[in-house]
mmCIF file of C-alpha atoms and ligand atoms in Angstrom:
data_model
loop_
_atom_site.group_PDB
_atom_site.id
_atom_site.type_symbol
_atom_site.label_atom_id
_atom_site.label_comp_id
_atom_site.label_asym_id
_atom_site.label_seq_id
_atom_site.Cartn_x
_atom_site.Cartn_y
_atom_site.Cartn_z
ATOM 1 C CA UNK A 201 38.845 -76.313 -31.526
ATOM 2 C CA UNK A 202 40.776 -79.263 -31.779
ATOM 3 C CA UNK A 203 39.413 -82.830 -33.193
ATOM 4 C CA UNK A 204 41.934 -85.539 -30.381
ATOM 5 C CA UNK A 205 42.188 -88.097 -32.248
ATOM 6 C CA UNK A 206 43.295 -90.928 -29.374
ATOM 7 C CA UNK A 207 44.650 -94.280 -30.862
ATOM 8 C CA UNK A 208 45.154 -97.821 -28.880
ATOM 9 C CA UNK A 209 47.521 -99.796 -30.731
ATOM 10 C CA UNK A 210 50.281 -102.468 -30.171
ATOM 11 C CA UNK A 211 52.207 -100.502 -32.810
ATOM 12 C CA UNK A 212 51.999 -96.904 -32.162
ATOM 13 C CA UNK A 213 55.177 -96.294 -34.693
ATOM 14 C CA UNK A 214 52.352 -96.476 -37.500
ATOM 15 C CA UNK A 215 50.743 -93.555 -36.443
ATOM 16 C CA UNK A 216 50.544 -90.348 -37.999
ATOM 17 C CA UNK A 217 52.034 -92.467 -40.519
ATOM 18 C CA UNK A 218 50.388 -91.037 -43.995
ATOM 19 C CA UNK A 219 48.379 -88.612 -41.964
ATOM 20 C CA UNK A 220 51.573 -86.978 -41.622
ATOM 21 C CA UNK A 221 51.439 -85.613 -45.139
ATOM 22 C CA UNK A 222 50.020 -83.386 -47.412
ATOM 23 C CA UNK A 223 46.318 -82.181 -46.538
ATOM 24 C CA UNK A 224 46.232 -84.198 -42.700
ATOM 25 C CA UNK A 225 49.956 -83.585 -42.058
ATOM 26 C CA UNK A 226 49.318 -79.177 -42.680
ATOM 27 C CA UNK A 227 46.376 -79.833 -40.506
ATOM 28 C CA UNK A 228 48.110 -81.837 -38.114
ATOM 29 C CA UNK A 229 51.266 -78.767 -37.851
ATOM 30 C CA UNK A 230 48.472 -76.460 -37.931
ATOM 31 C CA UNK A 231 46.938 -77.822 -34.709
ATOM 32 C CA UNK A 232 43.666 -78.672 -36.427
ATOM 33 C CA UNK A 233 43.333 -82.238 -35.370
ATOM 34 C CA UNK A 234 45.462 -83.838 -32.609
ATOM 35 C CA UNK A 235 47.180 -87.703 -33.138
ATOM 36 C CA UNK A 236 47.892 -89.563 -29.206
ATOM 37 C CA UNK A 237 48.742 -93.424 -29.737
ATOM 38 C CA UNK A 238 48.436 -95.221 -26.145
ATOM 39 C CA UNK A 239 50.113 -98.539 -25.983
ATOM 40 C CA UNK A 240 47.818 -101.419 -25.259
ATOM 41 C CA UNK A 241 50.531 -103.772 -23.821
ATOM 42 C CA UNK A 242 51.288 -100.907 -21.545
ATOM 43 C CA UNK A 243 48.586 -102.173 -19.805
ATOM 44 C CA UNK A 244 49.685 -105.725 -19.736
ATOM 45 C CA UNK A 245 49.991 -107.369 -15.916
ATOM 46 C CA UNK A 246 51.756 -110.581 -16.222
ATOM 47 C CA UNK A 247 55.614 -111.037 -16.761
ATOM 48 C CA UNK A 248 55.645 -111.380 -19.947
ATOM 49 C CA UNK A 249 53.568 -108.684 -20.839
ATOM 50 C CA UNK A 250 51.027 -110.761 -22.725
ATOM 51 C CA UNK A 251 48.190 -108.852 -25.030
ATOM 52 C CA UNK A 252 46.408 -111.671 -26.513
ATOM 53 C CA UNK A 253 45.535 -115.629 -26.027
ATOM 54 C CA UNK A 254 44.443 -118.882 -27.836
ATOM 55 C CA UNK A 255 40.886 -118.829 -28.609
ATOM 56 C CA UNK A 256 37.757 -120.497 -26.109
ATOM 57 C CA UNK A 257 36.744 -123.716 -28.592
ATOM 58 C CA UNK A 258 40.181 -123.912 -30.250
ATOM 59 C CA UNK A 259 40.527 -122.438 -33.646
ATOM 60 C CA UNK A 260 43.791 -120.644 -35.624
ATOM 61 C CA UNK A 261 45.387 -116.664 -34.344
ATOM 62 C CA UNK A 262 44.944 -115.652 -31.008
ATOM 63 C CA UNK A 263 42.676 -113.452 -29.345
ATOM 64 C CA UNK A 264 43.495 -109.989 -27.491
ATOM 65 C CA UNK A 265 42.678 -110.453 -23.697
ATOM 66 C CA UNK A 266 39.676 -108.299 -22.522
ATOM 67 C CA UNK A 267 41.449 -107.259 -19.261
ATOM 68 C CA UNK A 268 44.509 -105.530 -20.950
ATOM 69 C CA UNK A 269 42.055 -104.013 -23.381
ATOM 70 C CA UNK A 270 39.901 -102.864 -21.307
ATOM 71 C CA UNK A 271 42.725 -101.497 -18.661
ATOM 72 C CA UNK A 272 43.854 -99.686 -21.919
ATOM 73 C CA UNK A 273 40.416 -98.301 -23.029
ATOM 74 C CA UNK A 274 39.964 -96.910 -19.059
ATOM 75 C CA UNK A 275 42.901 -95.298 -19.582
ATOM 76 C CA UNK A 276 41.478 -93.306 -22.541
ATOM 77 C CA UNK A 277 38.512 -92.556 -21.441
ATOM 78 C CA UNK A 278 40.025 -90.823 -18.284
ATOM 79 C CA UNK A 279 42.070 -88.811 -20.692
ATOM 80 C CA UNK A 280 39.342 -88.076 -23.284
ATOM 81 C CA UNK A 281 36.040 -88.975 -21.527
ATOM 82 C CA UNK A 282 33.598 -87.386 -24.383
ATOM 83 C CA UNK A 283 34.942 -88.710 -27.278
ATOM 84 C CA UNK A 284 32.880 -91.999 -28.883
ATOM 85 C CA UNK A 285 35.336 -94.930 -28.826
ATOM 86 C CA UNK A 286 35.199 -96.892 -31.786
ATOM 87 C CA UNK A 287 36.729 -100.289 -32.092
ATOM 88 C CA UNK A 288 38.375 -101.662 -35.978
ATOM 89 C CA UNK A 289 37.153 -104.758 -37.038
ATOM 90 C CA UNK A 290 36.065 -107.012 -39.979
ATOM 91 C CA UNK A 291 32.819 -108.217 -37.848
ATOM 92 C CA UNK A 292 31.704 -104.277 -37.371
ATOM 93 C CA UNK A 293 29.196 -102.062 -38.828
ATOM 94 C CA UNK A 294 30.368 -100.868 -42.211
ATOM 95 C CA UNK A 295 31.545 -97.094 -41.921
ATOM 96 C CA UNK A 296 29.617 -94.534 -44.161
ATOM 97 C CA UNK A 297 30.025 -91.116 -45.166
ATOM 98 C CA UNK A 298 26.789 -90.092 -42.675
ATOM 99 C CA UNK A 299 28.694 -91.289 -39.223
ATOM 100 C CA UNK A 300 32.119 -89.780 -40.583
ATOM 101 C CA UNK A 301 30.186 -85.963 -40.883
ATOM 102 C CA UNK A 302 29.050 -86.854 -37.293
ATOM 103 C CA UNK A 303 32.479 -87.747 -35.695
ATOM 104 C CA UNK A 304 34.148 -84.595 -37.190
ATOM 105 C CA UNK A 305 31.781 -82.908 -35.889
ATOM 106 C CA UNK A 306 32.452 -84.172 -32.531
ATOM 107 C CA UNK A 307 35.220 -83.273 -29.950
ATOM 108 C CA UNK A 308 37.432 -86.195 -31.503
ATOM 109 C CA UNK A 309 37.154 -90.571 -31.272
ATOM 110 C CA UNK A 310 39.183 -92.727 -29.510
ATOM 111 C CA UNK A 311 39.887 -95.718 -32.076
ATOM 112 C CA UNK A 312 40.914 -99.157 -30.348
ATOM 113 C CA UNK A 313 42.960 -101.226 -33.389
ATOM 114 C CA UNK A 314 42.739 -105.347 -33.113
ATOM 115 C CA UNK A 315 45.200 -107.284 -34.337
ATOM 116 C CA UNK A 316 45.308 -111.009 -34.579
ATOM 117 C CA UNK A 317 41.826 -112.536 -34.967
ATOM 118 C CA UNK A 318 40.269 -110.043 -32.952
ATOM 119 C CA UNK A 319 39.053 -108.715 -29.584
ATOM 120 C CA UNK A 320 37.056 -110.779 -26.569
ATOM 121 C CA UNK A 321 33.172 -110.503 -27.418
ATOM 122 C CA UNK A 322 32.948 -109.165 -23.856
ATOM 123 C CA UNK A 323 34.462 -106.327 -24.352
ATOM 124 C CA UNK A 324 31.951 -104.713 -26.072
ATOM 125 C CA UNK A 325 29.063 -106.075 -23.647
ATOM 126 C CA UNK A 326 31.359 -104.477 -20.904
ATOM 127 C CA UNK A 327 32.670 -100.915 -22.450
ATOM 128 C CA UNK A 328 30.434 -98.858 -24.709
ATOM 129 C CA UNK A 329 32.712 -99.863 -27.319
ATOM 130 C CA UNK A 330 30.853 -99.227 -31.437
ATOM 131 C CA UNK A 331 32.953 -101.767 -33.524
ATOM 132 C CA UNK A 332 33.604 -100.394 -37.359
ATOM 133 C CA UNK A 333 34.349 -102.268 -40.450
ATOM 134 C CA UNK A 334 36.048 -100.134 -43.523
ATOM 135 C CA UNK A 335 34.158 -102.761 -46.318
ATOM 136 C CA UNK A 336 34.278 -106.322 -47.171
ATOM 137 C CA UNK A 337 37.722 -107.665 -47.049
ATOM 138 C CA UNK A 338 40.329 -108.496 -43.985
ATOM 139 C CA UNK A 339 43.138 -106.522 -43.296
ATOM 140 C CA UNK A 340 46.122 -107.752 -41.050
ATOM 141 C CA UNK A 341 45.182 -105.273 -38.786
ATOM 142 C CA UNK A 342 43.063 -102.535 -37.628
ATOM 143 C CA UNK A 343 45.607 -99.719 -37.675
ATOM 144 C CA UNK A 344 45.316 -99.214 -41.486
ATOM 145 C CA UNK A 345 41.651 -98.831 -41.471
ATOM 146 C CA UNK A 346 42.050 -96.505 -38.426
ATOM 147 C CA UNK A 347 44.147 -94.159 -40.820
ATOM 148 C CA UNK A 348 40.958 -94.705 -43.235
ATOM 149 C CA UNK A 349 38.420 -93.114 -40.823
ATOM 150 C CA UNK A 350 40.886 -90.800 -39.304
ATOM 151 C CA UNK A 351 41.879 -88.926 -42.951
ATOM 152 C CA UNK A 352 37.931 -89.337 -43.819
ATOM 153 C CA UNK A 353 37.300 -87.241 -40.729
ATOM 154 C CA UNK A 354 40.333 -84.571 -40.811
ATOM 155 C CA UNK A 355 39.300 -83.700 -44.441
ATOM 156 C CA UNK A 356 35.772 -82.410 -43.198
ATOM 157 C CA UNK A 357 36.953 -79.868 -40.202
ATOM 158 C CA UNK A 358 37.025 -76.148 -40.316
ATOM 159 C CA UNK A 359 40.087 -74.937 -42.310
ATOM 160 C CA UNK A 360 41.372 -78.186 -43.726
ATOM 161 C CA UNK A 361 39.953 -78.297 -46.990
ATOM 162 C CA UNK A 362 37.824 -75.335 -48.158
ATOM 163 C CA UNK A 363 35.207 -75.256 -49.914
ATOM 164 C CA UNK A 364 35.280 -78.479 -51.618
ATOM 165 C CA UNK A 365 34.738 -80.576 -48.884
ATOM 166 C CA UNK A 366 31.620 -79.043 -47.529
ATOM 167 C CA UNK A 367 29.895 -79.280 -51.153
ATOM 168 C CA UNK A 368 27.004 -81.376 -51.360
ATOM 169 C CA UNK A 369 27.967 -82.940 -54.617
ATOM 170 C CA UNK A 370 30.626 -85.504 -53.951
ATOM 171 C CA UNK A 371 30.470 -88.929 -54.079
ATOM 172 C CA UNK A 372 27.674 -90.445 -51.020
ATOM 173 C CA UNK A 373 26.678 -86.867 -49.988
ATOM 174 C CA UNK A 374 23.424 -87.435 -52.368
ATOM 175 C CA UNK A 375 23.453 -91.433 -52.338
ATOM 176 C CA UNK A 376 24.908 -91.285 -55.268
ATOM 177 C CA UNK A 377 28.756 -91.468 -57.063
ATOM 178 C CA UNK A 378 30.179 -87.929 -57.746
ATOM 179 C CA UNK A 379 29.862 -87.144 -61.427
ATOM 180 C CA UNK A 380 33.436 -87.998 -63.502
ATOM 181 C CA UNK A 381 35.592 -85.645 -63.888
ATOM 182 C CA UNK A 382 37.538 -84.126 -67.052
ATOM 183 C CA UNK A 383 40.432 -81.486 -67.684
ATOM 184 C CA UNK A 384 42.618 -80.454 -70.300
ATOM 185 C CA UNK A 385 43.867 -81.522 -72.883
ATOM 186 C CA UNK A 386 40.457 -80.862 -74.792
ATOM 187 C CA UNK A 387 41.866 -84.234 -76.914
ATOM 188 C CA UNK A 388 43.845 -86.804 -75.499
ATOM 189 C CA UNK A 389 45.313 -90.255 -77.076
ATOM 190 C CA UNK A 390 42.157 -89.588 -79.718
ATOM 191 C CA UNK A 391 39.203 -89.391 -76.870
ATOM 192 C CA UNK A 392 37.726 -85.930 -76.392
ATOM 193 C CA UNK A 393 36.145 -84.196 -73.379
ATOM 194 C CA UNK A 394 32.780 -84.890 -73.941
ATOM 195 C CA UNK A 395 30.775 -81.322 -75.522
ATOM 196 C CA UNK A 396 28.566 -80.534 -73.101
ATOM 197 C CA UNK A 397 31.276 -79.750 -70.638
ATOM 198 C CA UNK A 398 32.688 -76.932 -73.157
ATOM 199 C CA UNK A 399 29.404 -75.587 -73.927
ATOM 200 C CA UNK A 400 29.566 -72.940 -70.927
ATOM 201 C CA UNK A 401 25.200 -74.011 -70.466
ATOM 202 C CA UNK A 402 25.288 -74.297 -66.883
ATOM 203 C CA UNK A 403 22.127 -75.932 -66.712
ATOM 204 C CA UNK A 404 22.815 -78.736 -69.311
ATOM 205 C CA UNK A 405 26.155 -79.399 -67.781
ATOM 206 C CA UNK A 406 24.259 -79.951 -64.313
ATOM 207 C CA UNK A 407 21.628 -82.455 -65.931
ATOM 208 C CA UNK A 408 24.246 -84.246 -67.485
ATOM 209 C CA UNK A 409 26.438 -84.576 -64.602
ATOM 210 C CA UNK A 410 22.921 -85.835 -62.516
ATOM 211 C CA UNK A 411 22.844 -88.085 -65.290
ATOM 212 C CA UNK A 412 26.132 -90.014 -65.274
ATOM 213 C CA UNK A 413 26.125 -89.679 -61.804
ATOM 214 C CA UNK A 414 23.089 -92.243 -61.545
ATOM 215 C CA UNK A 415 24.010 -93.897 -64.736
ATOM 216 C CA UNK A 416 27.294 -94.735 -62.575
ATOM 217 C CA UNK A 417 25.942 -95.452 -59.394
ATOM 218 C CA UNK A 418 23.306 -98.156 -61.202
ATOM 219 C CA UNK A 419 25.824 -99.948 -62.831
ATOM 220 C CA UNK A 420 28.646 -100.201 -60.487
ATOM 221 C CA UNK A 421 27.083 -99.909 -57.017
ATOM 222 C CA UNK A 422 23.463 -101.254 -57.383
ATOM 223 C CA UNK A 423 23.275 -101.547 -53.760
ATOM 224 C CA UNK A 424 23.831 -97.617 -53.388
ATOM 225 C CA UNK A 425 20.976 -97.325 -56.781
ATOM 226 C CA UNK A 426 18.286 -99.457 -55.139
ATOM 227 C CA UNK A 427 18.833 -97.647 -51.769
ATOM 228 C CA UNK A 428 18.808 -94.136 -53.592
ATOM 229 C CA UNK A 429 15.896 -95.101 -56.024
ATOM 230 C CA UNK A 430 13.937 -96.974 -53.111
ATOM 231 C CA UNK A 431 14.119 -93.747 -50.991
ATOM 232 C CA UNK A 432 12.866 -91.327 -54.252
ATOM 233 C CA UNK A 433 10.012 -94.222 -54.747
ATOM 234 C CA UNK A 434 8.383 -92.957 -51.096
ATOM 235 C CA UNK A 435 8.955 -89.564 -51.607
ATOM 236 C CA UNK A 436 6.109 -87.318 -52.455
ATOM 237 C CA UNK A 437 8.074 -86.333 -55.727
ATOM 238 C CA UNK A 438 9.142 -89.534 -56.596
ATOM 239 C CA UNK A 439 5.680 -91.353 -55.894
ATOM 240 C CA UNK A 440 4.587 -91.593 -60.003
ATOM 241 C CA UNK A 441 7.754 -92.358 -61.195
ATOM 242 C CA UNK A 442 7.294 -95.686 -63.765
ATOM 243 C CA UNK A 443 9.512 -98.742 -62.755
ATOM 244 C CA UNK A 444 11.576 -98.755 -65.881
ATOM 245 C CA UNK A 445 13.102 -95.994 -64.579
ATOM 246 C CA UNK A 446 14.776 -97.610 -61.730
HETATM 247 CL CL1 6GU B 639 38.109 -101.995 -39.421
HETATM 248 N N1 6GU B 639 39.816 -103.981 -39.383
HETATM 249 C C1 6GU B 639 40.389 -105.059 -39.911
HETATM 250 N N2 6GU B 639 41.351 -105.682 -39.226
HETATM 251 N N3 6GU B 639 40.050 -105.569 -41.075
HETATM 252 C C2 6GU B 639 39.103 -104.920 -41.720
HETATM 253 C C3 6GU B 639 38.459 -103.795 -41.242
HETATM 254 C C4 6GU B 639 38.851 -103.342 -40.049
HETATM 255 N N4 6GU B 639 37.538 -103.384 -42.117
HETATM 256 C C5 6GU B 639 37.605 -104.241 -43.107
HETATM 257 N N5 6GU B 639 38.531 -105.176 -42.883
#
């Protein structure tokens, strides 16, 4: 089975792009996943083949016009009518790790890419249309993100990575960060790998990796620890444990 990826772009030159390589490209030769950029001004009616407009209310940028869109996004659904379409912007719901497993395991995604300052808020009223933000900054364009969720996808089908990718310890799988990681040399510029992880005790190495791996996820991503420790804290299990040890 093939994952169709279907992209709408006004620059379809930047797709595979880096998908072409390494782990995504194989897949990508191998058949695995599929890569179809349609060309939004394609769709455009007018003489000049316009895409976008100045914003209602004034303001800077422009703003992609909702007919040409849409024209565009009718087109894709006629030639993938199953797959979700997703829509990259800024103003969407932040991707996780949880909808990524659920679009690879889907028959593919079509992925509409805004440029300028975005896309008509009536599009999304109009089309079912989920918009999708890759995290808290702005990128020139919704391409580059679309490459984000596409390689976060292609990693997780059948064949493309192994075993590794279906393990449930890397980072997000548990709420948490993945544990760090260490290989030789056993000493490098004076800083050792740390004991435990030469001791060959399987079950010390595994509560010290659960250990750094919350130790990690407190300090740099508190918002992942309070969801993680939150969740334990209403659990059955987790109901006695003391506060400190949030
Ligand atoms: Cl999905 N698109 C754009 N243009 N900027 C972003 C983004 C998406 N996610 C974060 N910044």
């Amino acid at each position: 089975m093939t994952f169709a990826a279907q992209i709408l772009t006004l620059y379809p030159e930047m797709f595979p792009g880096p998908l072409g390589q390494s782990l995504a490209g194989r897949a990508l030769s191998e058949g695995r996943w599929s890569c179809d950029t349609i060309q939004i001004r394609d769709f455009a009616t007018d003489k000049h083949r316009s895409v976008d407009d100045t914003p209602a209310g004034g303001g800077a940028g422009m703003v992609l016009k909702p007919d040409v869109v849409a024209a565009a996004v009718d087109h894709a659904i006629t030639r993938q009518p199953d797959a979700p379409i997703l829509a990259m912007t800024p103003r969407g719901r932040p991707l996780t790790q949880e909808r990524v497993r659920e679009l690879a395991a889907g028959p593919g995604v079509t992925i509409l890419c805004g440029r300028f300052e975005g896309f008509d808020e009536r599009l999304f009223e109009a089309r079912p249309i989920e918009p999708v933000s890759i995290g808290d900054y702005v990128l020139s364009g919704g391409e580059t993100a679309a490459i984000v969720l596409l390689d976060a996808c292609i990693r997780l089908l059948p064949g493309v990575m192994g075993a590794a990718s279906s393990g449930d310890e890397e980072s997000f799988e548990s709420g948490l960060l993945e544990y760090p990681h260490y290989t030789r040399p056993v000493e490098w510029e004076g800083r050792t790998i740390p004991e435990v992880l030469r001791s060959g005790d399987h079950a010390k190495i595994a509560a010290w990796r659960k250990q750094r791996a919350e130790e990690d996820t407190r300090l740099r991503r508190p918002d992942l620890w309070e969801r993680h420790s939150g969740a334990r804290d209403q659990s059955p299990s987790g109901a006695q444990r003391k506060k400190k040890d949030r």
